[in-house]
Amino acid sequence: MNYRSDIRNVVIIAHVDHGKTTLVDAMLKQSRVFRDNQKVGELIMDQGVLEREKGITILAKNTAVVYRGVKINIIDTPGHADFSGEVERVISMADGCLLLVDSIEGPTPHTRFVLRHALRNGLKPIVVINKIDRKDSRIAEVLRLTQDLFLELATSADQLGFPVLYASAREGTAVTELGMKGKDITPLLECILKEVPSPQIESGPFQMLVSNLDYDSHKGKIAIGRIWRGKVATHDLVVSMSADGSVAYYEVGEVFTYLGLKRLKVEEAEAGDIVAVTGIEKVNIGDTIASPERPEALPRIEVGEPTIEMTFGVNTSPFAGREGRFCTTRQLQKRLYKELETNLSLRVQDTDSPDTFLVKGRGELHLAILIETMRREGYEFEVSKPEAITKVVDGNLVEPVEVLTIDTKDEYIGVLTEMLSNRQAQLTDMRNDSHDNVHLELRVPTKGLIGFHSAFLTATRGEGIMNTIFLGYEAWHGDIASTRNGTLVASEQGIAVTYGLNNAQGRGCTFIEPVTPVYEGMIVGLNSRPQDIAINVCKEKKKTNVRSSTSDIAIKLTPPMQLSLEQAIDFINNDELVEVTPENIRLRKKLLTQAQRLRSISSSRRSVEKQTI
Ligand SMILES: Nc1nc2c(ncn2[C@@H]2O[C@H](COP(=O)(O)OP(=O)(O)OP(=O)(O)O)[C@@H](O)[C@H]2O)c(=O)[nH]1
Ligand SMILES: [Mg+2]
């Protein structure tokens, strides 16, 4: 075995918002990979439109900096639990990891999840306590908690001797001892050079594991991954080995390595490096590309199972086809199956209905991002309420369970406890500090978390942070009754008017503005009572000869509650759908006419009565 001392491969892992992408900014800026006058801003690696809008990383990405003649390949990962499949996808490219821990929040259940994964993959860890510039930081305590986490998770004694750095990613500084004045990020780069093992390489015929894919309109598919053995050069003949054991021959087009935000075209690249190659038309993540001399497949990338599912169907609303560019079953099916090529923790299945597909993901945000991406691409479709994926193990029904952590103010404990007990949550830990802050940890079945996020934000008036992480499967805890009120349902197709909406506001709150086109069965508001009621929001005031008083003319409507896509998905019940188009997000009943809905209620009642007889 040989080592390449001119390369280091590191992955940055942490809980959401602990500062991974900001730390990459600091390394990129210090390595002067930008022109002096280039405006790069912040969170440079978060280039996706949704990443920018939401301020979170969604996809893991590669970059590289050169420090003292050594190329450091850096992989930035998302910290949100819904995207943990991304961490699993890229971790095998690295030899070391930077575990970031926020100096206030400390290690979280997600920090435990990513660290466990990194240690199991044999990565050499470096701990970076970040945000030390924050006044309320509690560095000593956070370090102790991180050490405890290592004691719990280390698989060998040498993993316990991890180096610790203290950083302010935002200021671009890191120090090795607390109290030292930070100047730049050099101590971190030095530490990476010293602590992260040089990549081990095997000489022999070329072999690389594909960990990511990209597309280019001219170059076609681009396979990205680490070379484990040998070299690859332009025009080399290679074989690609897929999951079903099939083998295809290709000629390599171009070979690229990383530097800063660019890919550099190179004539050849060698084992230990992370490269992007073109010319391999049919390749998927997890496939091995190798020399035909020794076509041996590397172990495939394993990612955890999805926990929730929902249906994606062709839009069946009366407004179908009006706003989308891609509306047919074939287009929807093709797009969903294409997503599987890069979105490793997603699953798509056909259903009994040819127009509907079952899509499974790691959480509501995972699926919501897919929906939002598709709608921006011009797709129009309808989705159902997400549901937890249950399984039968040894004849017993089991369901996914998650750890929920909440940080909020003391005053919300009462309301949260009530909400959570209705959702079958069990409190496992509760800690207060001297400033009326409370930290709660609970075990909750995934089904109890569906729709919880919006309710949580409302209950805590935005003064709370919640995070969840998958724990495992447990015996079915029983059904949860919906606690949501009924809806206000449009009884006729037409254009909503102020008078009609004002009537609706007498019953509850509304979701739409005047002049919004509506159809029969569309949900236009939330009733203040448990039942659904049909209401004609297109109804105009009767014109009479009697002159109306001014108060009659100037009806003042309360501004509507406008639901975002995620809130809409959170909101609906099993008998409802969200209609998604590039222009609108509408909520609707599955059964559009009131007669159909009444018939369905009475038939379900009859079946309950039959069972009780
Ligand atoms: N005060 C302070 N804020 C920081 C520091 N590092 C990051 N932040 C802020 O923390 C927030 C989250 O930073 P990100 O770099 O996006 O965090 P992340 O870990 O990449 O988040 P995800 O990719 O979504 O998991 C941003 O508002 C940063 O400006 C720091 O050292 N000090
Ligand atoms: Mg990030």
XYZ file of C-alpha atoms and ligand atoms in Angstrom:
646
model
C 0.000 0.000 0.000
C 1.134 3.514 -0.804
C -0.036 6.905 0.405
C -0.420 10.195 -1.427
C 0.991 12.898 0.756
C -0.167 15.628 -1.656
C -3.879 15.087 -0.951
C -6.270 15.037 2.011
C -9.973 14.179 1.771
C -12.248 15.558 4.507
C -15.994 15.676 4.994
C -17.637 18.306 7.200
C -20.436 16.971 9.354
C -22.674 18.560 11.991
C -26.163 19.334 13.069
C -28.117 21.827 10.945
C -26.911 25.445 11.203
C -23.782 24.692 13.231
C -21.782 26.500 10.531
C -20.419 23.908 8.061
C -20.926 25.938 4.910
C -19.648 29.093 6.615
C -16.487 27.204 7.580
C -16.021 26.177 3.946
C -16.383 29.897 3.035
C -13.551 30.668 5.438
C -11.275 28.036 3.914
C -12.072 29.098 0.351
C -11.557 32.785 1.084
C -8.261 32.245 2.838
C -6.983 30.024 0.057
C -7.497 32.880 -2.367
C -9.315 30.820 -4.937
C -11.250 33.930 -5.966
C -10.080 36.968 -7.896
C -9.412 39.961 -5.654
C -12.400 41.876 -6.962
C -14.730 38.857 -7.126
C -17.840 39.243 -4.997
C -18.544 35.842 -3.503
C -20.711 36.672 -0.505
C -21.599 34.100 2.119
C -22.534 30.420 2.055
C -20.707 30.173 -1.257
C -21.316 26.442 -1.653
C -25.091 26.752 -1.190
C -25.688 27.563 -4.831
C -29.020 25.815 -5.336
C -31.970 28.218 -5.616
C -33.824 26.500 -2.791
C -30.644 26.332 -0.709
C -30.298 30.103 -1.029
C -33.957 30.759 -0.279
C -34.104 28.500 2.742
C -30.570 29.200 3.993
C -29.817 25.490 4.364
C -27.644 23.026 2.508
C -29.682 20.390 0.680
C -27.082 18.552 -1.417
C -23.599 17.461 -0.392
C -20.965 19.116 -2.587
C -17.255 18.970 -3.325
C -14.697 21.692 -3.362
C -10.951 21.835 -2.807
C -8.284 24.214 -1.541
C -4.521 24.006 -1.783
C -2.569 24.617 1.397
C 1.229 24.361 1.567
C 1.271 22.377 -1.646
C -1.330 19.871 -0.439
C -4.747 19.681 -2.045
C -7.507 19.371 0.539
C -10.683 17.966 -1.020
C -13.563 19.204 1.126
C -17.071 17.780 1.111
C -19.783 19.988 2.613
C -22.870 18.088 3.773
C -26.394 19.083 4.811
C -27.158 19.002 8.535
C -30.923 18.567 8.328
C -31.954 15.035 9.300
C -34.190 14.725 6.216
C -31.102 14.914 4.027
C -28.955 12.492 6.002
C -28.930 10.237 2.923
C -26.549 12.822 1.454
C -24.066 12.285 4.289
C -24.262 8.531 3.806
C -23.720 9.005 0.072
C -20.490 10.977 0.289
C -18.829 9.768 3.468
C -16.866 7.004 1.746
C -14.898 9.595 -0.271
C -13.205 10.953 2.871
C -10.440 9.791 5.223
C -11.190 12.349 7.923
C -14.077 14.448 9.171
C -14.480 17.848 10.734
C -17.181 17.458 13.367
C -18.572 20.912 13.993
C -20.331 21.603 17.260
C -22.106 24.867 17.970
C -20.646 26.431 21.124
C -24.119 27.216 22.453
C -26.289 24.392 21.289
C -23.712 21.659 21.859
C -23.958 18.166 20.411
C -27.489 17.110 19.399
C -29.006 13.724 18.499
C -28.108 14.515 14.896
C -24.478 15.201 15.867
C -24.523 11.729 17.388
C -25.986 10.262 14.182
C -23.364 11.780 11.859
C -20.460 11.085 14.210
C -21.486 7.461 14.628
C -21.604 7.138 10.879
C -18.191 8.745 10.424
C -16.537 6.591 13.098
C -18.045 3.413 11.689
C -16.559 4.361 8.336
C -13.158 4.659 10.003
C -12.782 8.416 9.471
C -10.261 10.289 11.579
C -12.221 12.960 13.476
C -11.260 16.572 14.221
C -13.631 18.430 16.540
C -14.289 22.083 15.766
C -16.240 23.993 18.398
C -17.742 26.773 16.320
C -19.311 30.189 16.922
C -16.977 30.989 19.814
C -17.538 34.675 19.014
C -21.071 34.361 20.400
C -21.437 35.975 23.820
C -23.633 33.251 25.251
C -21.281 30.409 24.222
C -20.585 27.676 26.801
C -17.469 26.196 25.311
C -16.165 24.122 28.251
C -19.498 22.402 28.747
C -19.966 21.770 25.031
C -16.493 20.218 24.877
C -17.322 17.941 27.806
C -20.569 16.841 26.161
C -18.700 16.173 22.914
C -16.129 14.076 24.775
C -18.979 12.086 26.338
C -20.369 11.490 22.880
C -17.028 10.099 21.693
C -16.800 7.851 24.749
C -20.174 6.469 23.825
C -19.517 6.040 20.112
C -15.815 5.343 19.563
C -15.134 1.979 17.994
C -11.423 2.021 18.882
C -9.277 3.742 21.517
C -7.400 5.884 19.000
C -10.654 7.597 18.024
C -10.714 9.139 21.512
C -7.518 11.121 20.979
C -9.189 13.626 18.690
C -7.801 17.144 18.291
C -10.043 20.078 19.197
C -10.093 23.508 17.579
C -12.125 26.535 18.516
C -13.439 28.559 15.613
C -15.493 31.439 14.508
C -16.330 30.362 10.987
C -18.060 33.649 10.397
C -14.953 35.645 11.271
C -12.768 33.122 9.460
C -10.618 32.275 12.485
C -9.622 29.144 14.374
C -7.335 28.561 17.370
C -5.923 25.476 19.049
C -6.173 26.763 22.628
C -9.023 28.658 24.190
C -8.120 32.224 24.996
C -5.751 32.576 22.049
C -6.596 35.381 19.693
C -7.692 34.027 16.333
C -6.030 35.459 13.242
C -7.170 33.267 10.390
C -8.145 29.699 9.574
C -4.535 28.431 9.266
C -4.626 26.343 12.491
C -7.486 24.316 11.006
C -5.686 23.763 7.688
C -2.531 22.759 9.604
C -4.548 20.365 11.709
C -6.099 18.753 8.619
C -2.641 18.229 7.110
C -1.314 16.726 10.319
C -4.275 14.646 11.488
C -6.207 13.464 8.448
C -4.449 10.439 6.977
C -3.126 10.794 3.452
C -5.248 8.693 1.116
C -4.113 5.117 0.869
C -3.748 4.050 -2.714
C -3.463 0.820 -4.495
C -1.495 0.632 -7.686
C -2.986 -1.398 -10.474
C -5.808 -1.016 -12.976
C -8.215 1.906 -12.506
C -11.146 1.611 -10.081
C -13.482 4.364 -8.834
C -16.742 4.462 -6.859
C -19.382 6.879 -8.169
C -20.729 8.976 -5.266
C -22.420 11.770 -7.188
C -23.743 12.642 -10.621
C -23.975 15.913 -12.455
C -25.243 16.886 -15.892
C -23.950 19.231 -18.495
C -25.909 20.057 -21.616
C -22.794 19.576 -23.779
C -20.851 16.958 -21.877
C -23.808 14.803 -20.742
C -23.667 12.823 -17.541
C -20.722 13.511 -15.224
C -19.730 10.811 -12.725
C -18.066 12.065 -9.557
C -16.203 9.970 -7.030
C -12.962 8.890 -5.495
C -10.393 6.853 -7.367
C -9.415 3.883 -5.230
C -6.921 2.223 -7.541
C -4.804 3.197 -10.520
C -5.218 6.128 -12.878
C -7.763 7.447 -15.314
C -7.015 9.520 -18.405
C -8.994 11.014 -21.275
C -9.993 8.407 -23.908
C -9.336 5.456 -21.575
C -11.568 2.473 -22.124
C -13.497 1.647 -18.921
C -16.335 -0.576 -17.748
C -19.195 0.587 -15.600
C -20.734 -1.981 -13.240
C -24.294 -1.391 -12.092
C -26.398 -2.692 -9.199
C -27.988 -5.508 -11.212
C -24.538 -6.822 -12.156
C -24.720 -5.557 -15.743
C -21.544 -4.231 -17.314
C -21.142 -1.610 -20.055
C -18.046 -0.368 -21.872
C -17.325 3.339 -22.396
C -14.571 5.657 -23.498
C -13.774 8.328 -20.921
C -14.444 11.797 -22.352
C -12.820 14.301 -20.047
C -11.336 14.100 -16.562
C -11.655 16.895 -14.009
C -10.393 17.507 -10.492
C -11.638 20.161 -8.067
C -10.202 23.527 -7.131
C -12.299 26.119 -5.370
C -15.660 26.267 -7.080
C -14.239 25.154 -10.398
C -13.555 21.854 -12.001
C -10.122 21.752 -13.589
C -9.686 19.737 -16.739
C -6.704 17.392 -16.379
C -5.114 14.845 -18.672
C -5.139 12.172 -16.010
C -5.861 11.692 -12.328
C -4.615 9.153 -9.847
C -5.877 7.092 -6.928
C -6.628 9.072 -3.763
C -8.114 12.023 -5.613
C -11.761 12.972 -6.109
C -12.558 13.376 -9.782
C -15.367 14.016 -12.237
C -15.372 12.065 -15.503
C -17.566 12.413 -18.583
C -18.460 9.920 -21.266
C -20.053 7.290 -18.998
C -23.593 7.604 -20.281
C -25.424 5.067 -18.202
C -24.067 5.268 -14.708
C -25.720 5.564 -11.313
C -24.549 6.531 -7.865
C -23.005 3.497 -6.212
C -21.730 2.004 -9.492
C -18.050 1.200 -9.920
C -16.139 2.383 -12.978
C -13.008 0.339 -13.602
C -10.443 -0.692 -16.112
C -11.535 -3.680 -18.239
C -8.319 -5.378 -17.091
C -9.701 -5.922 -13.589
C -13.402 -5.022 -13.507
C -14.092 -5.469 -9.776
C -17.078 -3.749 -8.194
C -16.572 -1.851 -4.922
C -19.189 -2.268 -2.143
C -22.288 -0.233 -3.002
C -23.266 2.837 -0.979
C -25.882 1.984 1.611
C -28.382 4.565 2.749
C -31.047 4.319 5.436
C -34.656 3.479 4.704
C -37.288 6.145 4.070
C -39.772 6.748 6.881
C -42.676 8.571 5.270
C -44.635 8.203 2.066
C -47.169 10.137 0.041
C -48.755 9.800 -3.365
C -47.924 11.994 -6.340
C -50.709 11.892 -8.899
C -51.727 13.526 -12.132
C -53.737 16.648 -11.340
C -57.421 15.727 -11.331
C -58.826 19.110 -10.315
C -61.193 21.005 -12.629
C -58.306 23.428 -13.249
C -55.955 20.657 -14.421
C -53.663 21.521 -17.318
C -54.100 25.264 -17.040
C -50.861 26.253 -15.363
C -48.274 23.528 -15.799
C -46.041 22.642 -18.741
C -45.751 18.968 -17.755
C -49.068 17.509 -16.667
C -49.346 13.963 -18.053
C -48.840 10.623 -16.313
C -45.864 9.836 -18.540
C -44.135 13.120 -17.772
C -44.745 12.745 -14.043
C -43.572 9.147 -14.023
C -40.418 9.915 -15.997
C -39.498 12.832 -13.728
C -40.034 10.860 -10.519
C -38.013 7.874 -11.666
C -35.236 10.176 -12.878
C -35.003 11.661 -9.394
C -33.957 8.237 -8.098
C -30.656 8.530 -9.959
C -29.331 11.139 -7.536
C -31.715 11.202 -4.566
C -30.530 8.006 -2.906
C -32.871 7.846 0.071
C -35.952 8.363 -2.116
C -38.105 5.468 -3.369
C -40.793 5.565 -6.064
C -43.361 2.839 -6.708
C -46.209 2.426 -9.165
C -49.616 1.940 -7.538
C -52.853 0.199 -8.567
C -53.897 3.444 -10.195
C -51.845 4.188 -13.332
C -51.988 7.945 -12.669
C -50.613 7.791 -9.124
C -47.158 6.992 -7.746
C -46.104 6.279 -4.208
C -43.065 8.345 -3.218
C -41.130 7.559 -0.041
C -38.635 9.845 1.653
C -36.786 10.602 4.873
C -39.170 13.277 6.123
C -41.624 15.971 5.165
C -38.897 18.421 4.144
C -37.211 15.820 1.943
C -40.463 15.372 -0.008
C -41.411 19.065 0.109
C -38.100 20.015 -1.549
C -38.782 17.527 -4.346
C -42.299 18.927 -4.824
C -41.044 22.517 -4.875
C -38.245 21.652 -7.326
C -40.676 19.919 -9.683
C -43.182 22.739 -9.546
C -40.494 25.244 -10.471
C -39.510 23.045 -13.394
C -43.087 23.396 -14.707
C -44.752 20.246 -13.358
C -48.347 20.182 -12.238
C -49.621 17.366 -9.999
C -51.434 16.518 -6.772
C -50.027 15.064 -3.567
C -51.623 13.337 -0.600
C -51.022 13.666 3.129
C -47.663 12.159 4.135
C -47.935 9.012 6.216
C -45.435 7.077 8.282
C -44.252 3.872 6.611
C -45.268 0.871 8.681
C -43.905 -2.651 8.247
C -44.798 -6.116 9.430
C -41.889 -7.770 11.237
C -42.371 -11.358 12.511
C -46.103 -10.940 12.136
C -46.227 -7.711 14.183
C -47.023 -4.262 12.876
C -44.184 -1.809 13.560
C -43.835 1.908 12.890
C -40.953 4.416 12.734
C -40.151 6.363 15.889
C -38.063 9.522 16.125
C -36.294 11.572 18.756
C -37.714 15.066 18.909
C -35.699 17.822 20.546
C -37.227 21.164 21.369
C -35.576 24.337 22.599
C -37.978 27.039 23.639
C -39.155 29.264 26.484
C -40.559 27.867 29.737
C -43.936 29.450 29.187
C -44.772 27.149 26.257
C -44.265 23.876 28.133
C -47.960 23.556 29.017
C -49.318 23.945 25.523
C -46.572 21.807 23.987
C -47.107 19.003 26.502
C -50.773 18.840 25.629
C -50.119 18.873 21.881
C -47.447 16.226 22.179
C -49.366 13.854 24.404
C -52.102 13.796 21.741
C -49.366 12.721 19.351
C -48.203 9.811 21.544
C -44.932 11.495 22.541
C -43.001 10.365 25.613
C -40.804 12.839 27.430
C -37.308 11.434 27.974
C -35.385 14.512 29.123
C -36.109 18.054 30.213
C -33.572 20.697 31.220
C -34.005 24.319 32.207
C -31.423 27.026 32.331
C -31.430 30.180 34.428
C -32.864 32.286 31.578
C -36.290 30.615 31.257
C -35.103 28.449 28.365
C -36.118 24.837 28.320
C -34.716 21.882 26.404
C -36.999 18.888 25.875
C -36.247 15.480 24.396
C -39.056 13.157 23.461
C -39.678 9.919 21.612
C -42.494 10.316 19.136
C -43.848 7.977 16.482
C -43.219 9.517 13.040
C -46.965 9.616 12.385
C -47.305 11.948 15.390
C -44.775 14.354 13.891
C -46.616 14.780 10.616
C -48.160 18.215 10.689
C -46.440 19.029 13.984
C -43.952 21.586 12.682
C -46.509 24.287 11.758
C -48.471 23.679 14.951
C -45.225 23.995 16.926
C -44.288 27.303 15.305
C -47.743 28.710 15.988
C -47.806 27.461 19.583
C -44.383 28.914 20.399
C -44.953 32.096 18.371
C -41.784 31.369 16.444
C -39.723 31.278 19.669
C -38.787 27.657 19.400
C -36.469 25.340 17.510
C -37.351 21.714 16.929
C -35.354 18.909 15.360
C -36.079 15.283 14.765
C -34.024 12.255 14.000
C -34.995 8.714 13.139
C -34.536 6.295 16.018
C -35.841 2.956 14.796
C -38.967 0.862 14.456
C -41.238 0.027 17.404
C -44.504 -1.831 17.832
C -47.495 0.126 16.473
C -48.648 2.573 19.155
C -52.248 2.828 17.898
C -54.084 5.400 15.805
C -53.870 9.134 16.404
C -57.071 11.093 15.981
C -56.788 14.261 13.924
C -57.109 17.296 16.149
C -57.518 19.700 13.270
C -60.807 21.501 12.770
C -62.947 21.020 9.678
C -62.497 23.048 6.518
C -64.487 25.646 4.630
C -65.083 24.120 1.200
C -66.138 26.050 -1.901
C -69.578 24.868 -3.005
C -69.424 26.262 -6.541
C -66.974 27.006 -9.281
C -66.370 30.687 -9.965
C -64.457 33.681 -8.741
C -64.328 34.375 -4.998
C -65.762 37.761 -4.026
C -65.482 39.905 -0.921
C -69.090 39.341 0.102
C -68.786 35.549 -0.130
C -65.444 35.532 1.659
C -66.845 37.742 4.382
C -69.562 35.147 4.962
C -66.867 32.485 5.127
C -64.942 34.528 7.678
C -68.018 34.351 9.899
C -67.295 30.604 10.148
C -63.524 30.574 10.486
C -60.394 31.882 8.791
C -59.942 31.960 5.023
C -56.971 31.025 2.815
C -57.692 33.011 -0.345
C -58.022 36.609 -1.526
C -61.022 38.010 -3.422
C -60.833 37.417 -7.207
C -59.220 33.976 -6.703
C -60.738 31.396 -9.075
C -62.205 28.496 -7.080
C -63.869 25.193 -7.911
C -66.372 23.058 -6.107
C -64.526 21.012 -3.487
C -61.584 23.411 -3.164
C -60.654 24.185 0.450
C -60.866 27.929 1.009
C -60.462 28.121 4.773
C -60.405 26.508 8.198
C -63.680 26.120 10.065
C -63.775 26.989 13.756
C -65.622 23.713 14.356
C -64.697 20.083 13.703
C -66.936 19.535 10.653
C -66.347 20.580 7.044
C -68.875 23.043 5.673
C -69.590 23.924 2.061
C -69.796 27.620 1.485
C -70.372 29.706 -1.623
C -67.509 32.197 -1.660
C -68.547 33.419 -5.136
C -71.886 34.674 -3.851
C -72.489 38.386 -4.488
C -74.664 40.548 -2.288
C -78.227 40.708 -3.603
C -78.817 43.980 -5.380
C -81.840 45.847 -4.055
C -83.365 49.196 -4.863
C -82.844 50.346 -1.321
C -79.638 52.318 -1.016
C -77.252 50.498 1.285
C -75.496 52.206 4.083
C -71.752 52.862 3.654
C -70.841 50.177 6.195
C -72.493 47.657 3.865
C -70.380 48.695 0.904
C -66.993 48.760 2.560
C -66.616 45.234 3.896
C -63.210 44.842 5.451
C -61.862 41.315 5.168
C -59.288 39.918 7.548
C -56.160 39.154 5.465
C -56.184 35.486 4.430
C -53.884 32.929 5.995
C -51.634 31.961 3.095
C -50.163 28.518 3.491
C -46.714 27.733 2.155
C -46.184 24.392 0.415
C -44.835 22.802 3.592
C -47.701 24.194 5.656
C -50.204 22.933 3.067
C -48.738 19.415 3.220
C -48.795 19.630 7.018
C -52.383 20.815 7.002
C -54.284 18.283 4.905
C -56.066 15.197 6.184
C -56.406 11.794 4.524
C -59.479 12.804 2.542
C -57.753 15.866 1.112
C -55.042 16.676 -1.455
C -52.657 19.482 -2.263
C -52.798 20.578 -5.899
C -49.376 21.847 -6.939
C -48.795 23.905 -10.079
C -46.015 26.312 -11.063
C -48.337 29.194 -10.173
C -50.511 28.014 -7.291
C -50.790 25.713 -4.333
C -54.430 24.789 -3.786
C -55.981 22.559 -1.172
C -58.939 20.397 -2.070
C -61.162 17.593 -0.876
C -60.478 14.297 -2.666
C -64.214 14.052 -3.337
C -65.191 17.323 -4.920
C -68.964 17.445 -4.600
C -70.799 17.644 -1.342
C -73.078 14.780 -2.430
C -70.049 12.487 -2.939
C -68.648 13.433 0.454
C -71.948 12.834 2.255
C -72.321 9.464 0.530
C -68.813 8.472 1.595
C -69.450 9.493 5.217
C -72.690 7.546 5.388
C -71.147 4.467 3.785
C -68.214 4.526 6.210
C -70.710 4.910 9.058
C -72.653 1.951 7.741
C -69.501 -0.150 7.656
C -68.662 0.811 11.255
C -72.218 -0.083 12.275
C -71.911 -3.414 10.488
C -68.713 -4.153 12.368
C -70.317 -3.321 15.714
C -73.376 -5.520 15.030
N -21.880 34.158 15.255
C -21.532 33.198 14.419
N -22.425 32.750 13.515
C -22.045 31.771 12.664
C -20.749 31.212 12.712
N -20.682 30.243 11.764
C -21.860 30.215 11.136
N -22.694 31.143 11.677
C -24.068 31.440 11.261
O -24.874 30.298 11.481
C -25.844 30.169 10.442
C -25.767 28.807 9.787
O -24.555 28.684 9.113
P -24.337 27.636 7.940
O -22.901 27.735 7.555
O -25.359 27.770 6.888
O -24.613 26.303 8.720
P -24.593 24.826 8.111
O -24.024 23.950 9.168
O -23.916 24.814 6.785
O -26.153 24.531 7.946
P -26.824 23.358 7.044
O -25.983 23.196 5.848
O -28.187 23.814 6.702
O -26.839 22.142 7.897
C -25.572 31.311 9.465
O -26.443 32.355 9.767
C -24.141 31.690 9.763
O -23.859 33.040 9.478
C -19.840 31.711 13.690
O -18.699 31.280 13.811
N -20.293 32.697 14.499
Mg -24.548 24.173 5.017
